[in-house]
C-alpha cells in the first residue's frame, strides 16, 4: 500500500516537473531568432568575436584566445563567446546561433533550480520554484538574448548547487569552487560577489566544521588555478602592464579603461551620494518592480518577478529565516541566504540595473516560492487561486 502511494506520488512529481519544464522551454525557444527583433550591440560584438575565434583563432582585435575580449576597447567578458563557438560552427553566424546558448542554458537552469529547491525543502517547494522561474519575466528575457552578463547567474547557480550537495558529499566542494572561479569569466560583478560570499560562507562552514582542512585546501587550490588567468587580467589592467601572451591564451591590456572599473561606486568621487542613490534604485527594481529604464533587460510595467510576488517574498523570507534558525546543524538553506546578502551588497555598490544586479533573482524567486508553498500547506484552494493569478499575469 505504501509502495503504491509512493509510486503514485513519484509519477505525479515527475509529470509536474516535465510539464512545467516543457512550458519553460517553449517560451524560451519560440521565435528565438526574431524576438526580440535584431541584435543588441553587445550581442553582435560577442557573436562576431566568437565567429572570429572559430575562423581565425583571434578576436576581432587580433588577440589570440583572450581571457577577456577587447570588444569596444573596455573589454567584454569572454565565457559566453567561447560557449557560442560550437553553435556558430553548427548553424553559421546568425541571430539564432548567437542566442542558442542562453536559451539552452536557461532551460538547464530551470531543471537545476528545481533540484536545489527540492534539496532545501520538499517537492512542493521545488514545483512552485520551477513554475515561478519558468514564467518569470526576468528569466525569460535573460534566456532570449545573448548579453554576456546573463551567463553569470547560471554559473553561480551551478556553483551553489554543488556547494549545497557538497555538505553531504564533500568532494563536490572542489567542483563547486571550480565553477565559482569560472563565474569570474562570465561577468565582472563576480569579482566582488565571489570573495564576499567566500568570506561569509567560509566563516559559517568552519564554525560548523562542514569540511576537513584537506578539502578546504584542495578546493582553494582548484579555485586558484581556474581563476588565475582572469586574476592576471585584473592585475595587468589595474597596473597598466603590457599584454601577456601565454601561448594557450592571452591576457590583454585594454586600450581604454577596463570595464570592470565602471561597475562599482567605489571608484566614484561622490561615494556616499552614489551609494544612497544606488540603494534607492535597488529597492525600486526589486520591491516596487519598476523596470530599470533599459528595455533590453526588463519588461515595461511588468518588472522582473511580477509585483504580485512581493507579499510572498516577505512571507517566504520570514519563514525561511525561522526554519533556518530551527535547524541546529549545517543547513542547505544557509548558502542561499548568504548568496542573497552578497548579491544585494554588490547590487548597491554597482550601478543598479537588472542585468548588473542579476545575481539577486535566483534567491529572490526561491523565497517567493517559499512563501507560496507555505500557503499551499495551509489551503489548496488559495494556492490554486494564486497559481491562476500567476498564469493570468504570464
XYZ file of C-alpha atoms in Angstrom:
394
model
C 0.000 0.000 0.000
C 2.709 2.485 0.994
C 4.758 1.484 -2.048
C 1.772 2.195 -4.325
C 1.275 5.608 -2.748
C 4.978 6.341 -3.146
C 4.948 5.332 -6.816
C 1.855 7.456 -7.464
C 3.465 10.465 -5.805
C 6.661 9.932 -7.800
C 4.700 9.799 -11.072
C 2.851 12.986 -10.120
C 6.077 14.829 -9.250
C 7.684 13.650 -12.490
C 4.677 14.793 -14.533
C 4.686 18.248 -12.910
C 8.436 18.615 -13.421
C 8.362 17.786 -17.129
C 5.145 19.713 -17.816
C 6.496 22.936 -16.313
C 9.912 22.357 -17.868
C 8.230 21.992 -21.270
C 6.354 25.262 -20.728
C 9.601 26.996 -19.792
C 11.388 25.526 -22.811
C 8.688 26.619 -25.269
C 8.615 30.203 -24.029
C 12.412 30.415 -24.204
C 12.739 28.954 -27.697
C 9.659 30.225 -29.545
C 10.753 32.617 -32.328
C 14.207 32.802 -30.716
C 15.829 34.184 -33.870
C 13.334 37.033 -34.281
C 12.057 38.019 -30.825
C 13.424 40.382 -29.672
C 13.974 41.825 -33.124
C 17.552 42.428 -34.227
C 20.669 42.266 -32.118
C 21.762 44.421 -29.226
C 25.228 45.845 -29.886
C 26.806 43.657 -27.191
C 25.160 40.557 -28.648
C 26.586 41.419 -32.057
C 30.005 42.103 -30.560
C 30.055 38.794 -28.683
C 28.761 36.868 -31.689
C 31.328 38.220 -34.110
C 34.212 37.681 -31.686
C 33.061 34.066 -31.290
C 32.973 33.752 -35.101
C 36.443 35.294 -35.434
C 37.850 32.898 -32.830
C 36.281 29.977 -34.667
C 37.625 31.016 -38.067
C 40.960 32.615 -37.206
C 41.816 31.847 -33.581
C 41.786 35.550 -32.664
C 39.091 38.021 -31.644
C 38.215 40.922 -33.941
C 41.044 42.956 -32.425
C 43.574 40.264 -33.312
C 44.022 38.924 -29.787
C 44.880 35.212 -29.524
C 42.360 33.319 -27.318
C 41.930 36.249 -24.899
C 40.684 35.661 -21.359
C 38.558 38.746 -21.989
C 37.596 40.201 -25.359
C 38.792 43.717 -26.153
C 35.457 44.440 -27.906
C 34.880 48.225 -27.951
C 38.126 48.927 -26.091
C 36.999 48.496 -22.474
C 36.569 44.737 -22.638
C 33.778 42.196 -22.856
C 33.537 39.039 -20.749
C 34.565 36.005 -22.749
C 32.820 32.934 -21.271
C 29.650 33.160 -23.341
C 31.614 33.840 -26.530
C 33.605 30.631 -26.108
C 30.418 28.687 -25.296
C 28.821 30.042 -28.500
C 31.598 28.886 -30.854
C 30.289 25.288 -31.337
C 26.818 26.539 -32.238
C 28.153 29.010 -34.794
C 30.118 26.098 -36.255
C 26.878 24.077 -36.488
C 24.396 26.747 -37.606
C 26.635 29.503 -39.053
C 26.701 33.052 -37.705
C 23.238 34.492 -37.124
C 20.782 35.700 -34.513
C 19.598 32.157 -33.731
C 23.070 30.692 -33.234
C 24.119 33.660 -31.077
C 21.055 33.267 -28.819
C 21.026 29.483 -28.669
C 23.468 29.230 -25.755
C 21.454 31.461 -23.352
C 18.238 29.641 -24.291
C 19.741 26.198 -23.679
C 21.443 27.379 -20.507
C 18.167 28.911 -19.338
C 16.352 25.585 -19.682
C 19.192 23.785 -17.891
C 18.920 26.291 -15.026
C 15.190 25.597 -14.726
C 15.914 21.925 -14.074
C 18.811 22.657 -11.715
C 16.780 25.225 -9.775
C 14.127 22.549 -9.209
C 16.653 20.172 -7.659
C 18.189 22.883 -5.483
C 14.727 23.777 -4.152
C 13.939 20.096 -3.566
C 17.146 19.712 -1.574
C 16.305 22.755 0.533
C 12.758 21.700 1.451
C 10.497 19.273 -0.385
C 8.823 18.507 -3.751
C 6.180 21.192 -3.155
C 8.782 23.930 -2.909
C 10.578 22.501 -5.929
C 7.403 22.511 -8.053
C 6.459 26.067 -7.051
C 10.011 27.351 -7.561
C 10.224 25.769 -11.020
C 6.829 27.193 -12.020
C 7.599 30.736 -10.878
C 11.038 30.679 -12.530
C 9.585 29.253 -15.755
C 7.170 32.194 -16.093
C 9.468 34.842 -14.568
C 9.831 37.839 -16.929
C 13.418 38.243 -15.708
C 14.470 34.710 -16.597
C 12.551 34.627 -19.880
C 14.251 37.837 -21.015
C 17.623 36.607 -19.733
C 17.263 33.390 -21.759
C 16.317 35.106 -25.006
C 19.186 37.488 -25.664
C 22.907 36.923 -25.561
C 24.281 39.598 -23.243
C 27.328 38.084 -21.588
C 26.272 39.225 -18.103
C 23.263 36.907 -18.408
C 25.638 33.953 -18.178
C 26.642 34.804 -14.603
C 23.517 33.760 -12.621
C 23.578 30.284 -14.175
C 27.242 29.675 -13.413
C 26.695 30.789 -9.814
C 23.608 28.557 -9.603
C 25.750 25.567 -10.629
C 28.417 26.506 -8.069
C 25.795 26.921 -5.320
C 24.063 23.651 -6.172
C 27.367 21.798 -5.940
C 28.148 23.596 -2.679
C 24.807 22.540 -1.186
C 25.239 18.928 -2.306
C 28.849 19.018 -1.024
C 27.555 19.222 2.547
C 26.763 15.524 2.136
C 29.468 14.679 -0.420
C 32.464 16.880 0.499
C 34.453 16.190 -2.655
C 31.877 18.109 -4.664
C 33.355 21.159 -2.945
C 36.266 21.036 -5.419
C 33.922 21.202 -8.404
C 31.870 23.921 -6.732
C 34.952 26.113 -6.282
C 35.908 25.472 -9.909
C 32.546 26.900 -11.013
C 32.908 29.869 -8.685
C 36.194 30.541 -10.495
C 34.551 30.047 -13.913
C 31.936 32.654 -12.956
C 34.716 35.270 -12.929
C 34.903 34.874 -16.717
C 31.151 35.424 -17.080
C 30.714 38.955 -15.721
C 32.794 41.360 -13.672
C 30.320 41.740 -10.772
C 31.553 38.266 -9.817
C 34.896 39.892 -8.890
C 33.142 41.380 -5.853
C 30.454 38.752 -5.255
C 32.670 35.659 -5.050
C 35.171 36.964 -2.426
C 32.338 38.366 -0.292
C 30.385 35.114 -0.440
C 33.528 33.075 0.272
C 34.259 35.187 3.351
C 30.784 34.709 4.809
C 30.384 31.042 3.877
C 33.918 30.214 4.967
C 33.224 31.526 8.471
C 29.948 29.569 8.614
C 31.439 26.316 7.278
C 34.457 26.477 9.591
C 32.211 27.149 12.582
C 30.105 24.082 11.794
C 33.136 22.012 10.705
C 31.395 21.025 7.476
C 34.605 20.194 5.600
C 38.029 18.923 6.566
C 41.108 21.127 6.310
C 42.275 18.928 3.427
C 39.038 19.550 1.496
C 39.378 23.302 2.021
C 42.976 23.347 0.811
C 42.216 21.312 -2.313
C 39.122 23.383 -3.124
C 41.013 26.668 -2.741
C 43.836 25.316 -4.910
C 41.336 24.369 -7.631
C 39.801 27.836 -7.434
C 43.215 29.491 -7.672
C 44.254 27.507 -10.743
C 40.999 28.103 -12.639
C 40.806 31.775 -11.632
C 44.483 32.612 -12.261
C 44.122 33.880 -15.867
C 41.301 36.314 -15.086
C 43.068 37.450 -11.906
C 46.120 38.134 -14.054
C 43.882 40.139 -16.405
C 42.775 42.340 -13.484
C 46.395 42.890 -12.425
C 47.520 43.736 -15.979
C 44.820 46.375 -16.390
C 44.941 47.693 -12.847
C 48.662 48.414 -13.047
C 48.696 49.281 -16.787
C 51.031 46.431 -17.710
C 51.579 45.144 -21.227
C 49.531 42.379 -22.850
C 50.774 38.907 -21.895
C 50.726 36.009 -24.367
C 50.942 32.701 -22.504
C 50.729 30.524 -25.604
C 47.428 28.771 -24.930
C 45.711 32.099 -24.250
C 46.480 35.800 -23.963
C 45.845 38.350 -21.228
C 45.046 41.629 -22.974
C 45.691 45.153 -21.781
C 42.632 47.188 -22.715
C 43.261 50.285 -24.863
C 40.711 52.102 -22.678
C 39.693 51.757 -19.033
C 38.769 48.137 -18.322
C 35.016 47.785 -17.998
C 35.159 46.244 -14.511
C 36.272 49.625 -13.127
C 32.934 51.076 -14.322
C 30.870 48.611 -12.315
C 31.241 49.902 -8.798
C 30.617 53.126 -6.930
C 33.911 52.667 -5.057
C 35.514 54.476 -7.986
C 33.101 57.421 -7.757
C 34.177 60.776 -6.359
C 30.846 61.045 -4.541
C 30.727 57.614 -2.965
C 28.112 58.285 -0.262
C 25.689 60.063 -2.583
C 26.093 57.328 -5.194
C 25.529 54.662 -2.549
C 22.256 56.248 -1.413
C 21.055 56.581 -4.999
C 22.018 53.003 -5.761
C 20.162 51.737 -2.707
C 17.040 53.572 -3.842
C 17.309 52.058 -7.330
C 17.724 48.539 -5.930
C 14.556 48.993 -3.852
C 12.700 50.241 -6.919
C 13.765 47.362 -9.133
C 13.247 44.589 -6.581
C 10.291 45.635 -4.480
C 8.356 48.242 -6.450
C 9.086 46.283 -9.643
C 9.837 49.316 -11.785
C 11.850 48.480 -14.859
C 15.397 49.810 -14.969
C 14.810 52.079 -17.988
C 16.877 49.697 -20.113
C 14.310 47.966 -22.283
C 16.569 45.056 -23.192
C 16.744 43.906 -19.559
C 13.176 44.060 -18.273
C 9.562 44.178 -19.350
C 7.849 47.566 -19.110
C 5.105 47.701 -16.445
C 5.692 44.027 -15.594
C 9.022 44.095 -13.761
C 11.160 41.059 -13.116
C 9.093 38.642 -10.984
C 5.652 40.372 -11.060
C 4.607 42.827 -8.339
C 2.098 40.169 -7.226
C 5.061 38.173 -5.885
C 6.277 40.759 -3.385
C 3.997 39.770 -0.441
C 5.064 36.140 -0.907
C 8.698 37.271 -0.929
C 8.386 38.758 2.561
C 6.356 35.796 3.849
C 8.943 33.453 2.398
C 11.861 35.379 3.884
C 10.365 35.296 7.393
C 9.588 31.569 7.209
C 12.936 30.786 5.592
C 14.808 32.544 8.422
C 12.611 30.812 11.016
C 13.298 27.376 9.552
C 16.998 28.145 9.218
C 17.164 29.165 12.873
C 15.482 25.915 13.938
C 17.999 23.754 12.100
C 20.778 23.043 14.570
C 23.250 21.508 12.160
C 24.733 22.928 8.977
C 21.856 23.818 6.694
C 21.415 23.748 2.926
C 19.497 26.989 3.377
C 22.498 28.987 4.575
C 24.270 29.237 1.165
C 21.035 30.667 -0.279
C 20.788 33.321 2.435
C 24.452 34.279 2.068
C 24.020 34.330 -1.727
C 21.189 36.853 -1.346
C 23.130 39.019 1.118
C 26.271 39.115 -1.040
C 24.249 39.803 -4.202
C 22.380 42.694 -2.559
C 25.623 44.241 -1.295
C 27.162 44.044 -4.772
C 23.963 45.452 -6.332
C 24.108 48.515 -4.082
C 27.815 49.023 -4.780
C 27.359 48.774 -8.550
C 25.266 50.931 -10.869
C 21.932 49.149 -10.407
C 20.238 47.748 -13.498
C 18.582 44.382 -13.959
C 21.481 42.884 -15.924
C 24.108 44.235 -13.498
C 22.308 43.001 -10.356
C 21.065 39.749 -11.860
C 22.630 37.619 -9.108
C 19.825 38.556 -6.698
C 16.994 36.978 -8.651
C 17.502 33.238 -8.130
C 17.412 33.558 -4.304
C 14.575 36.112 -4.562
C 12.467 33.695 -6.629
C 13.260 30.864 -4.221
C 11.988 32.976 -1.314
C 8.832 33.862 -3.259
C 8.288 30.132 -3.824
C 8.880 29.516 -0.108
C 6.061 31.939 0.704
C 3.678 30.413 -1.853
C 4.490 26.912 -0.565
C 3.528 28.000 2.961
C 0.083 28.984 1.691
C -0.200 25.694 -0.216
C 0.439 23.820 3.032
C -2.477 25.717 4.618
C -5.031 25.729 1.792
C -5.177 24.023 -1.590
C -7.957 26.379 -2.699
C -5.989 29.578 -2.034
C -2.925 28.023 -3.634
C -4.943 27.199 -6.765
C -6.149 30.809 -6.892
C -2.544 32.060 -6.640
C -1.484 29.787 -9.498
C -4.372 31.082 -11.637
C -3.309 34.698 -10.968
C 0.256 33.871 -11.988
C -0.990 32.206 -15.173
C -3.062 35.298 -15.938
C -0.080 37.602 -15.399
C 2.078 35.317 -17.529
